[in-house]
mmCIF file of C-alpha atoms in Angstrom:
data_model
loop_
_atom_site.group_PDB
_atom_site.id
_atom_site.type_symbol
_atom_site.label_atom_id
_atom_site.label_comp_id
_atom_site.label_asym_id
_atom_site.label_seq_id
_atom_site.Cartn_x
_atom_site.Cartn_y
_atom_site.Cartn_z
ATOM 1 C CA MET A 14 154.607 148.721 65.656
ATOM 2 C CA GLU A 15 152.839 151.052 68.057
ATOM 3 C CA TYR A 16 149.724 153.066 67.194
ATOM 4 C CA LYS A 17 147.974 155.857 69.062
ATOM 5 C CA VAL A 18 144.203 155.555 68.741
ATOM 6 C CA THR A 19 141.050 157.112 70.160
ATOM 7 C CA ILE A 20 138.169 154.898 71.280
ATOM 8 C CA THR A 21 134.960 155.909 69.504
ATOM 9 C CA ALA A 22 132.529 153.200 70.679
ATOM 10 C CA LEU A 23 132.181 149.867 72.456
ATOM 11 C CA ASP A 24 131.078 146.606 70.866
ATOM 12 C CA TYR A 25 128.656 144.063 72.329
ATOM 13 C CA HIS A 26 131.489 142.334 74.193
ATOM 14 C CA GLY A 27 132.603 145.528 75.923
ATOM 15 C CA ARG A 28 135.667 145.985 73.708
ATOM 16 C CA GLY A 29 136.676 149.425 72.550
ATOM 17 C CA ILE A 30 136.434 150.252 68.842
ATOM 18 C CA ALA A 31 139.005 152.452 67.086
ATOM 19 C CA ARG A 32 140.532 152.678 63.610
ATOM 20 C CA ILE A 33 144.040 152.290 62.226
ATOM 21 C CA ASN A 34 144.439 153.304 58.572
ATOM 22 C CA ASN A 35 140.665 153.060 58.189
ATOM 23 C CA GLN A 36 140.626 149.483 59.557
ATOM 24 C CA VAL A 37 138.652 148.619 62.687
ATOM 25 C CA ILE A 38 140.638 147.531 65.740
ATOM 26 C CA PHE A 39 139.151 146.071 68.944
ATOM 27 C CA ILE A 40 140.817 146.791 72.288
ATOM 28 C CA ASP A 41 139.975 145.538 75.793
ATOM 29 C CA ASN A 42 139.745 147.636 78.959
ATOM 30 C CA VAL A 43 138.963 151.050 77.504
ATOM 31 C CA TRP A 44 136.151 153.586 77.549
ATOM 32 C CA ILE A 45 134.744 155.889 74.872
ATOM 33 C CA GLY A 46 137.032 158.876 74.364
ATOM 34 C CA ASP A 47 140.158 157.209 75.766
ATOM 35 C CA GLU A 48 143.412 157.799 73.910
ATOM 36 C CA VAL A 49 145.718 154.788 74.117
ATOM 37 C CA ILE A 50 148.854 153.410 72.532
ATOM 38 C CA VAL A 51 148.414 149.839 71.316
ATOM 39 C CA ASP A 52 150.266 146.977 69.709
ATOM 40 C CA ILE A 53 148.477 144.862 67.105
ATOM 41 C CA ILE A 54 148.362 141.308 68.455
ATOM 42 C CA ASP A 55 146.115 139.702 65.840
ATOM 43 C CA LYS A 56 145.093 140.427 62.260
ATOM 44 C CA LYS A 57 141.814 139.102 60.919
ATOM 45 C CA LYS A 58 140.324 139.485 57.460
ATOM 46 C CA ASN A 59 138.054 142.362 58.402
ATOM 47 C CA TYR A 60 139.495 143.736 61.638
ATOM 48 C CA LEU A 61 142.472 143.954 63.987
ATOM 49 C CA VAL A 62 142.868 143.087 67.673
ATOM 50 C CA GLY A 63 145.036 145.343 69.800
ATOM 51 C CA LYS A 64 146.564 145.276 73.264
ATOM 52 C CA ILE A 65 147.199 148.387 75.316
ATOM 53 C CA LYS A 66 150.865 149.249 75.728
ATOM 54 C CA LYS A 67 150.296 152.625 77.311
ATOM 55 C CA TYR A 68 146.990 153.788 78.666
ATOM 56 C CA TYR A 69 145.507 156.682 80.564
ATOM 57 C CA LEU A 70 142.896 154.980 82.665
ATOM 58 C CA LYS A 71 141.942 155.318 86.280
ATOM 59 C CA ASP A 72 143.262 152.621 88.589
ATOM 60 C CA ALA A 73 141.378 149.437 87.743
ATOM 61 C CA LYS A 74 141.624 148.356 91.424
ATOM 62 C CA CYS A 75 142.641 144.787 90.547
ATOM 63 C CA LYS A 76 146.253 143.932 89.794
ATOM 64 C CA TYR A 77 145.166 140.974 87.627
ATOM 65 C CA TYR A 78 142.726 142.967 85.522
ATOM 66 C CA HIS A 79 144.700 143.427 82.315
ATOM 67 C CA GLU A 80 145.450 139.696 82.020
ATOM 68 C CA CYS A 81 142.594 137.921 83.795
ATOM 69 C CA GLY A 82 139.492 136.966 81.834
ATOM 70 C CA SER A 83 137.104 137.096 84.777
ATOM 71 C CA CYS A 84 135.816 140.648 84.266
ATOM 72 C CA ASN A 85 136.239 143.304 81.584
ATOM 73 C CA LEU A 86 134.479 146.521 82.668
ATOM 74 C CA LEU A 87 136.339 147.161 85.909
ATOM 75 C CA HIS A 88 138.011 150.247 84.436
ATOM 76 C CA MET A 89 134.630 151.971 83.991
ATOM 77 C CA ASP A 90 132.712 153.924 86.587
ATOM 78 C CA TYR A 91 129.715 151.855 87.619
ATOM 79 C CA SER A 92 127.308 154.407 86.139
ATOM 80 C CA HIS A 93 129.117 154.079 82.796
ATOM 81 C CA GLN A 94 128.762 150.296 82.968
ATOM 82 C CA LEU A 95 125.007 150.627 83.396
ATOM 83 C CA ASP A 96 124.744 153.134 80.547
ATOM 84 C CA TYR A 97 126.782 150.874 78.277
ATOM 85 C CA LYS A 98 124.607 147.819 78.965
ATOM 86 C CA LYS A 99 121.351 149.744 78.658
ATOM 87 C CA ASN A 100 122.403 151.359 75.377
ATOM 88 C CA MET A 101 123.694 148.069 73.990
ATOM 89 C CA LEU A 102 120.352 146.363 74.648
ATOM 90 C CA GLN A 103 118.371 149.260 73.166
ATOM 91 C CA GLU A 104 120.590 149.331 70.086
ATOM 92 C CA LEU A 105 120.260 145.573 69.550
ATOM 93 C CA LEU A 106 116.472 145.820 69.741
ATOM 94 C CA LYS A 107 116.394 148.726 67.294
ATOM 95 C CA ARG A 108 118.849 147.207 64.838
ATOM 96 C CA ASN A 109 117.523 143.632 64.850
ATOM 97 C CA CYS A 110 113.846 144.030 65.703
ATOM 98 C CA ASP A 111 113.081 147.633 64.718
ATOM 99 C CA ILE A 112 111.823 148.206 68.270
ATOM 100 C CA ASP A 113 112.265 151.591 69.943
ATOM 101 C CA ILE A 114 111.908 151.063 73.675
ATOM 102 C CA THR A 115 113.495 152.470 76.809
ATOM 103 C CA VAL A 116 115.191 149.788 78.873
ATOM 104 C CA SER A 117 114.687 150.141 82.626
ATOM 105 C CA VAL A 118 117.809 149.591 84.723
ATOM 106 C CA ILE A 119 117.873 147.580 87.944
ATOM 107 C CA LYS A 120 121.240 148.514 89.394
ATOM 108 C CA CYS A 121 123.207 146.531 91.940
ATOM 109 C CA ASP A 122 123.672 148.126 95.362
ATOM 110 C CA ASN A 123 126.921 146.192 95.876
ATOM 111 C CA PRO A 124 128.795 145.952 92.547
ATOM 112 C CA PHE A 125 131.765 144.257 94.260
ATOM 113 C CA ASN A 126 132.013 141.023 96.272
ATOM 114 C CA TYR A 127 128.559 139.997 95.027
ATOM 115 C CA ARG A 128 129.241 136.542 93.604
ATOM 116 C CA ASN A 129 128.078 133.611 95.742
ATOM 117 C CA LYS A 130 129.862 131.096 93.530
ATOM 118 C CA VAL A 131 133.231 130.822 91.811
ATOM 119 C CA VAL A 132 134.926 128.165 89.675
ATOM 120 C CA LEU A 133 138.723 128.150 89.887
ATOM 121 C CA HIS A 134 141.114 126.245 87.669
ATOM 122 C CA VAL A 135 144.286 124.620 88.939
ATOM 123 C CA LYS A 136 147.443 123.891 86.935
ATOM 124 C CA GLU A 137 150.653 122.544 88.454
ATOM 125 C CA GLY A 138 149.401 123.477 91.894
ATOM 126 C CA VAL A 139 148.570 127.083 90.929
ATOM 127 C CA ILE A 140 145.016 128.306 91.521
ATOM 128 C CA GLY A 141 143.423 131.014 89.417
ATOM 129 C CA TYR A 142 141.387 132.150 86.420
ATOM 130 C CA TYR A 143 142.051 131.738 82.717
ATOM 131 C CA GLN A 144 143.599 134.636 80.844
ATOM 132 C CA LYS A 145 141.555 136.524 78.267
ATOM 133 C CA ARG A 146 140.980 134.309 75.209
ATOM 134 C CA SER A 147 143.422 131.695 76.508
ATOM 135 C CA ASN A 148 143.691 128.588 78.660
ATOM 136 C CA ASP A 149 146.804 129.993 80.327
ATOM 137 C CA LEU A 150 146.289 130.575 84.035
ATOM 138 C CA VAL A 151 146.450 133.828 85.985
ATOM 139 C CA ALA A 152 147.324 132.971 89.587
ATOM 140 C CA ILE A 153 145.150 134.900 92.043
ATOM 141 C CA GLU A 154 145.131 135.526 95.770
ATOM 142 C CA GLN A 155 141.673 137.087 95.881
ATOM 143 C CA CYS A 156 138.910 138.295 93.571
ATOM 144 C CA LEU A 157 137.005 141.562 93.894
ATOM 145 C CA LEU A 158 133.830 139.959 92.543
ATOM 146 C CA VAL A 159 133.379 137.091 95.018
ATOM 147 C CA SER A 160 132.117 137.128 98.592
ATOM 148 C CA SER A 161 134.428 137.676 101.545
ATOM 149 C CA GLY A 162 133.937 134.080 102.710
ATOM 150 C CA ILE A 163 135.013 132.719 99.334
ATOM 151 C CA ASN A 164 138.088 134.976 99.347
ATOM 152 C CA ARG A 165 139.087 133.743 102.797
ATOM 153 C CA LEU A 166 138.791 130.145 101.619
ATOM 154 C CA ILE A 167 140.869 130.864 98.484
ATOM 155 C CA LYS A 168 143.627 132.258 100.714
ATOM 156 C CA GLU A 169 143.676 129.069 102.796
ATOM 157 C CA LEU A 170 143.561 126.766 99.767
ATOM 158 C CA LYS A 171 146.645 128.449 98.322
ATOM 159 C CA GLU A 172 148.619 127.177 101.313
ATOM 160 C CA LEU A 173 147.904 123.534 100.421
ATOM 161 C CA ASP A 174 149.548 121.174 97.938
ATOM 162 C CA LEU A 175 147.208 121.513 94.947
ATOM 163 C CA THR A 176 149.343 119.613 92.425
ATOM 164 C CA LYS A 177 146.754 116.813 92.119
ATOM 165 C CA VAL A 178 143.755 119.140 91.859
ATOM 166 C CA THR A 179 142.291 120.295 88.501
ATOM 167 C CA ARG A 180 139.207 122.295 89.432
ATOM 168 C CA ILE A 181 137.691 123.933 92.511
ATOM 169 C CA MET A 182 134.164 125.270 92.967
ATOM 170 C CA ILE A 183 133.228 127.344 96.008
ATOM 171 C CA ARG A 184 129.713 128.510 96.854
ATOM 172 C CA GLU A 185 128.605 130.696 99.790
ATOM 173 C CA LEU A 186 124.925 131.021 100.688
ATOM 174 C CA ASP A 187 123.669 132.567 103.932
ATOM 175 C CA ASN A 188 127.256 132.584 105.283
ATOM 176 C CA ASN A 189 127.616 128.832 104.721
ATOM 177 C CA LEU A 190 130.507 127.644 102.548
ATOM 178 C CA MET A 191 130.540 124.693 100.139
ATOM 179 C CA LEU A 192 133.809 123.412 98.674
ATOM 180 C CA VAL A 193 133.753 121.099 95.646
ATOM 181 C CA ILE A 194 137.052 119.635 94.410
ATOM 182 C CA ASP A 195 138.043 117.620 91.354
ATOM 183 C CA GLY A 196 141.230 115.720 92.130
ATOM 184 C CA LYS A 197 143.100 114.655 95.265
ATOM 185 C CA LEU A 198 143.655 117.005 98.186
ATOM 186 C CA LEU A 199 144.617 116.627 101.831
ATOM 187 C CA LEU A 200 142.625 119.235 103.756
ATOM 188 C CA ASN A 201 143.796 120.906 106.947
ATOM 189 C CA ASN A 202 141.710 121.609 110.039
ATOM 190 C CA ILE A 203 141.302 125.289 109.166
ATOM 191 C CA ILE A 204 139.489 124.478 105.922
ATOM 192 C CA LEU A 205 137.527 121.650 107.526
ATOM 193 C CA ASP A 206 136.269 124.112 110.137
ATOM 194 C CA MET A 207 135.526 126.866 107.596
ATOM 195 C CA CYS A 208 133.362 124.749 105.282
ATOM 196 C CA ASN A 209 129.859 123.515 106.013
ATOM 197 C CA SER A 210 129.930 121.182 103.021
ATOM 198 C CA ILE A 211 132.871 119.502 101.266
ATOM 199 C CA ILE A 212 132.610 117.276 98.194
ATOM 200 C CA ILE A 213 135.666 115.666 96.587
ATOM 201 C CA ASN A 214 135.218 113.807 93.292
ATOM 202 C CA ASN A 215 131.429 113.702 93.837
ATOM 203 C CA LYS A 216 131.855 112.137 97.304
ATOM 204 C CA VAL A 217 130.604 114.010 100.363
ATOM 205 C CA ILE A 218 133.447 114.454 102.866
ATOM 206 C CA LYS A 219 131.661 116.807 105.243
ATOM 207 C CA GLY A 220 128.080 117.997 105.665
ATOM 208 C CA LYS A 221 125.602 117.529 102.821
ATOM 209 C CA ASP A 222 125.798 117.819 99.047
ATOM 210 C CA TYR A 223 123.695 120.982 99.219
ATOM 211 C CA LEU A 224 123.247 124.303 100.983
ATOM 212 C CA MET A 225 120.034 125.973 102.126
ATOM 213 C CA VAL A 226 119.290 129.617 101.381
ATOM 214 C CA ASN A 227 116.516 131.921 102.614
ATOM 215 C CA ILE A 228 114.968 134.180 99.969
ATOM 216 C CA ASN A 229 112.317 136.512 101.413
ATOM 217 C CA ASP A 230 111.130 133.896 103.939
ATOM 218 C CA LEU A 231 111.204 131.097 101.365
ATOM 219 C CA LEU A 232 113.723 128.286 101.841
ATOM 220 C CA PHE A 233 115.558 126.734 98.902
ATOM 221 C CA LYS A 234 117.792 123.693 98.710
ATOM 222 C CA VAL A 235 120.694 124.226 96.285
ATOM 223 C CA SER A 236 122.621 121.067 95.411
ATOM 224 C CA TYR A 237 126.214 121.367 94.278
ATOM 225 C CA LYS A 238 125.246 120.403 90.715
ATOM 226 C CA SER A 239 122.173 122.645 90.542
ATOM 227 C CA PHE A 240 122.006 126.074 88.938
ATOM 228 C CA PHE A 241 121.502 129.059 91.205
ATOM 229 C CA GLN A 242 121.914 132.742 90.359
ATOM 230 C CA VAL A 243 125.376 133.990 91.369
ATOM 231 C CA ASN A 244 124.138 137.347 92.688
ATOM 232 C CA THR A 245 121.615 136.690 95.453
ATOM 233 C CA LEU A 246 120.553 140.299 96.125
ATOM 234 C CA GLN A 247 120.059 141.059 92.435
ATOM 235 C CA MET A 248 118.192 137.781 92.026
ATOM 236 C CA ILE A 249 115.552 139.047 94.462
ATOM 237 C CA LYS A 250 115.199 142.287 92.474
ATOM 238 C CA LEU A 251 114.941 140.261 89.275
ATOM 239 C CA TYR A 252 112.212 138.036 90.725
ATOM 240 C CA ASP A 253 110.292 141.057 91.988
ATOM 241 C CA CYS A 254 110.362 142.429 88.434
ATOM 242 C CA ILE A 255 109.156 139.084 87.044
ATOM 243 C CA LYS A 256 106.336 139.054 89.609
ATOM 244 C CA GLU A 257 105.284 142.574 88.586
ATOM 245 C CA TYR A 258 105.329 141.705 84.878
ATOM 246 C CA ALA A 259 103.483 138.402 85.401
ATOM 247 C CA GLY A 260 100.651 139.808 87.494
ATOM 248 C CA LYS A 261 98.079 137.265 88.678
ATOM 249 C CA GLY A 262 96.130 134.506 86.977
ATOM 250 C CA LYS A 263 94.960 130.927 86.968
ATOM 251 C CA LYS A 264 97.866 129.128 85.260
ATOM 252 C CA LEU A 265 101.604 129.771 85.056
ATOM 253 C CA ILE A 266 104.026 127.561 83.123
ATOM 254 C CA ASP A 267 107.682 127.987 84.076
ATOM 255 C CA LEU A 268 109.977 126.631 81.340
ATOM 256 C CA TYR A 269 113.603 125.840 82.245
ATOM 257 C CA CYS A 270 112.475 126.123 85.867
ATOM 258 C CA GLY A 271 115.690 124.882 87.531
ATOM 259 C CA ILE A 272 115.136 124.359 91.259
ATOM 260 C CA SER A 273 111.893 126.378 90.914
ATOM 261 C CA THR A 274 113.024 129.566 92.606
ATOM 262 C CA ILE A 275 110.882 131.652 90.229
ATOM 263 C CA GLY A 276 107.808 129.401 90.324
ATOM 264 C CA ILE A 277 107.823 129.153 94.101
ATOM 265 C CA TYR A 278 108.498 132.897 94.435
ATOM 266 C CA LEU A 279 105.323 133.544 92.407
ATOM 267 C CA HIS A 280 103.173 130.812 93.978
ATOM 268 C CA ASN A 281 100.723 133.275 95.576
ATOM 269 C CA ASN A 282 100.007 134.937 92.224
ATOM 270 C CA PHE A 283 98.601 131.893 90.413
ATOM 271 C CA GLU A 284 96.153 129.103 91.158
ATOM 272 C CA ASN A 285 98.319 126.499 89.446
ATOM 273 C CA ILE A 286 101.977 126.421 88.380
ATOM 274 C CA LEU A 287 103.800 123.883 86.194
ATOM 275 C CA GLY A 288 107.602 123.812 86.047
ATOM 276 C CA ILE A 289 109.558 122.009 83.331
ATOM 277 C CA GLU A 290 113.272 121.240 83.633
ATOM 278 C CA ILE A 291 115.660 118.735 82.009
ATOM 279 C CA ASN A 292 118.211 118.569 84.856
ATOM 280 C CA ASP A 293 117.448 115.677 87.239
ATOM 281 C CA SER A 294 119.282 117.277 90.148
ATOM 282 C CA CYS A 295 117.315 120.504 89.752
ATOM 283 C CA ILE A 296 113.973 118.680 89.699
ATOM 284 C CA LYS A 297 114.872 116.774 92.865
ATOM 285 C CA ASP A 298 115.679 120.079 94.566
ATOM 286 C CA ALA A 299 112.497 121.652 93.183
ATOM 287 C CA LEU A 300 110.337 118.909 94.737
ATOM 288 C CA ILE A 301 112.095 119.350 98.070
ATOM 289 C CA ASN A 302 111.712 123.137 97.864
ATOM 290 C CA LYS A 303 108.005 122.699 97.203
ATOM 291 C CA ASN A 304 107.613 120.542 100.309
ATOM 292 C CA ILE A 305 109.838 122.666 102.538
ATOM 293 C CA ASN A 306 107.723 125.721 101.793
ATOM 294 C CA GLN A 307 104.445 123.770 102.038
ATOM 295 C CA ILE A 308 103.289 124.799 98.580
ATOM 296 C CA ASP A 309 100.576 122.640 97.039
ATOM 297 C CA ASN A 310 99.778 124.469 93.792
ATOM 298 C CA ILE A 311 102.957 123.644 91.868
ATOM 299 C CA SER A 312 103.996 120.510 89.954
ATOM 300 C CA PHE A 313 106.968 119.545 87.790
ATOM 301 C CA ILE A 314 107.894 117.632 84.661
ATOM 302 C CA ASN A 315 111.461 116.356 84.259
ATOM 303 C CA SER A 316 111.942 116.774 80.515
ATOM 304 C CA ASP A 317 113.693 118.663 77.748
ATOM 305 C CA VAL A 318 111.507 121.669 76.943
ATOM 306 C CA SER A 319 112.137 121.201 73.228
ATOM 307 C CA LYS A 320 110.854 117.602 73.319
ATOM 308 C CA ILE A 321 107.866 117.828 75.604
ATOM 309 C CA ASN A 322 104.347 117.608 74.204
ATOM 310 C CA ILE A 323 101.829 119.360 76.423
ATOM 311 C CA LYS A 324 98.522 120.812 75.289
ATOM 312 C CA GLU A 325 97.786 122.979 78.312
ATOM 313 C CA ASN A 326 96.870 126.628 78.109
ATOM 314 C CA ALA A 327 98.292 129.215 80.485
ATOM 315 C CA ASP A 328 97.860 132.869 81.361
ATOM 316 C CA VAL A 329 101.618 133.369 81.612
ATOM 317 C CA VAL A 330 104.672 131.467 80.376
ATOM 318 C CA ILE A 331 108.064 132.251 81.880
ATOM 319 C CA ILE A 332 111.140 131.250 79.886
ATOM 320 C CA ASP A 333 114.664 131.394 81.291
ATOM 321 C CA PRO A 334 116.686 129.434 78.716
ATOM 322 C CA PRO A 335 120.441 128.807 78.538
ATOM 323 C CA ARG A 336 122.706 131.279 76.699
ATOM 324 C CA SER A 337 121.957 129.517 73.407
ATOM 325 C CA GLY A 338 118.343 130.694 73.687
ATOM 326 C CA LEU A 339 115.312 128.918 72.252
ATOM 327 C CA ASP A 340 115.144 126.328 69.506
ATOM 328 C CA ASN A 341 112.280 125.978 67.015
ATOM 329 C CA ARG A 342 110.536 123.246 69.019
ATOM 330 C CA SER A 343 110.520 125.350 72.179
ATOM 331 C CA VAL A 344 109.047 128.279 70.256
ATOM 332 C CA ALA A 345 106.391 125.967 68.789
ATOM 333 C CA LEU A 346 105.512 124.739 72.311
ATOM 334 C CA ILE A 347 104.983 128.299 73.548
ATOM 335 C CA GLU A 348 102.858 129.095 70.495
ATOM 336 C CA ARG A 349 100.654 126.063 71.247
ATOM 337 C CA ILE A 350 100.203 127.216 74.841
ATOM 338 C CA TYR A 351 99.398 130.695 73.498
ATOM 339 C CA PRO A 352 99.570 132.579 76.813
ATOM 340 C CA SER A 353 98.414 136.143 77.336
ATOM 341 C CA LYS A 354 101.924 137.030 78.501
ATOM 342 C CA ILE A 355 105.429 135.710 77.916
ATOM 343 C CA ILE A 356 108.111 136.670 80.417
ATOM 344 C CA TYR A 357 111.499 136.128 78.802
ATOM 345 C CA VAL A 358 114.489 136.098 81.180
ATOM 346 C CA SER A 359 117.751 136.198 79.249
ATOM 347 C CA CYS A 360 121.477 136.172 80.009
ATOM 348 C CA ASN A 361 122.394 136.670 76.328
ATOM 349 C CA PRO A 362 121.098 139.775 74.480
ATOM 350 C CA ILE A 363 122.121 138.354 71.095
ATOM 351 C CA THR A 364 119.940 135.256 71.330
ATOM 352 C CA PHE A 365 117.210 137.244 73.097
ATOM 353 C CA VAL A 366 116.705 139.679 70.196
ATOM 354 C CA ARG A 367 116.885 136.761 67.777
ATOM 355 C CA ASP A 368 114.174 134.863 69.658
ATOM 356 C CA ILE A 369 111.615 137.604 70.286
ATOM 357 C CA LYS A 370 111.336 138.223 66.539
ATOM 358 C CA LEU A 371 109.841 134.728 66.303
ATOM 359 C CA PHE A 372 106.859 135.655 68.481
ATOM 360 C CA THR A 373 104.974 137.562 65.811
ATOM 361 C CA LYS A 374 101.686 137.470 67.733
ATOM 362 C CA TYR A 375 103.247 139.300 70.690
ATOM 363 C CA LYS A 376 104.411 142.831 71.370
ATOM 364 C CA LEU A 377 107.339 143.783 73.589
ATOM 365 C CA GLU A 378 105.670 145.897 76.286
ATOM 366 C CA ASN A 379 108.453 146.306 78.867
ATOM 367 C CA ILE A 380 112.057 145.309 79.354
ATOM 368 C CA SER A 381 114.419 145.713 82.302
ATOM 369 C CA MET A 382 118.163 145.205 82.490
ATOM 370 C CA CYS A 383 119.046 143.663 85.858
ATOM 371 C CA ASP A 384 122.774 144.113 86.511
ATOM 372 C CA MET A 385 123.467 140.604 87.748
ATOM 373 C CA PHE A 386 127.097 140.515 86.567
ATOM 374 C CA CYS A 387 128.702 143.785 87.618
ATOM 375 C CA GLN A 388 132.163 144.641 86.220
ATOM 376 C CA THR A 389 131.527 142.380 83.197
ATOM 377 C CA ASN A 390 129.826 142.903 79.834
ATOM 378 C CA HIS A 391 127.283 140.146 80.566
ATOM 379 C CA VAL A 392 123.687 141.371 80.570
ATOM 380 C CA GLU A 393 120.702 139.842 82.355
ATOM 381 C CA SER A 394 117.367 141.110 81.144
ATOM 382 C CA VAL A 395 113.688 140.388 81.742
ATOM 383 C CA ALA A 396 111.102 141.248 79.114
ATOM 384 C CA LEU A 397 107.307 141.301 79.049
ATOM 385 C CA LEU A 398 105.719 140.216 75.754
ATOM 386 C CA GLN A 399 101.978 140.805 75.568
ATOM 387 C CA ARG A 400 99.712 138.913 73.190
ATOM 388 C CA LYS A 401 98.440 141.325 70.533
ATOM 389 C CA ASN A 402 95.016 139.723 70.179
ATOM 390 C CA GLN A 403 93.621 138.802 73.587
ATOM 391 C CA SER A 404 90.661 136.897 72.149
ATOM 392 C CA LYS A 405 91.315 133.379 70.872
#
């Protein structure tokens, strides 16, 4: 049965909220005020899920948009996307933490073709993304979010026999392409010439198992298994914000430091920096990045943050945890360090607002939303928490 509804709000996942017979229904790919005709595709105990059958939206620019699960805000003007994310973060802070604060917005100058990395799935020789809330595949020829070099490589890969391939990762840094394949694939000369690095089933076929990238005159090695922000230009803006919030001091501790892009970026602001990271590959890259850039005031510990036992003090602690946020042991570690400032970098607003409530001796002074993931509802934020009592 069809229903005509009006979208009154958006939820934290970017879905539209409407009502049918006084029951909430969630609908993808809409904006506040839209009138749409929907079918009910799922009934839950407390809400419904709908799918648009007829809609009055502007052209979403991507022919895969209404099936593909890669992005979900493409139908919005970019300014509306920023407003939505800013308001969502402010509302979460007010509702969960009783904090009234204005979130600063760090917009992206290029909200398309910004991704330097993509993971593609392959089924029965077809390359693409998963559908929304499904493991069914949407075959793609190109993606509006990824770099031009990645799109060119996708086009060439589609011409090959991919029946024995299950997963493809492509990364482009400083115009150099890395291709990582799970499965068996016979490559042609075009792809061999296009790629600077090729790894098949963890074996290097061409080049190295890493790429180098220049970030404001600092060089970083990024191995194919190491984490690196997918939006390079926004990453620089994010790090500049972190540097401003951190200020200068004697000691900085960088938790979940990865390949130490943040620690090395801030090396001139502190006399001594300690990075802690569980991923072996990241620590190896971090040590190389330290040496490449001839930095002698930074050291690393290869350990799980939640299990480490250090008794050092620090002026500033930077935390950039996974989407799951902090556990109790990690919070206890930060409380033992008792820094003057905590810089919390988060890719998940839900766990972020949960975690900052735990730091009762700190006040949220500033927060910025850095739009790292344009066209999606994902939010990257950086917050400054200042110790309330500066005397120990």
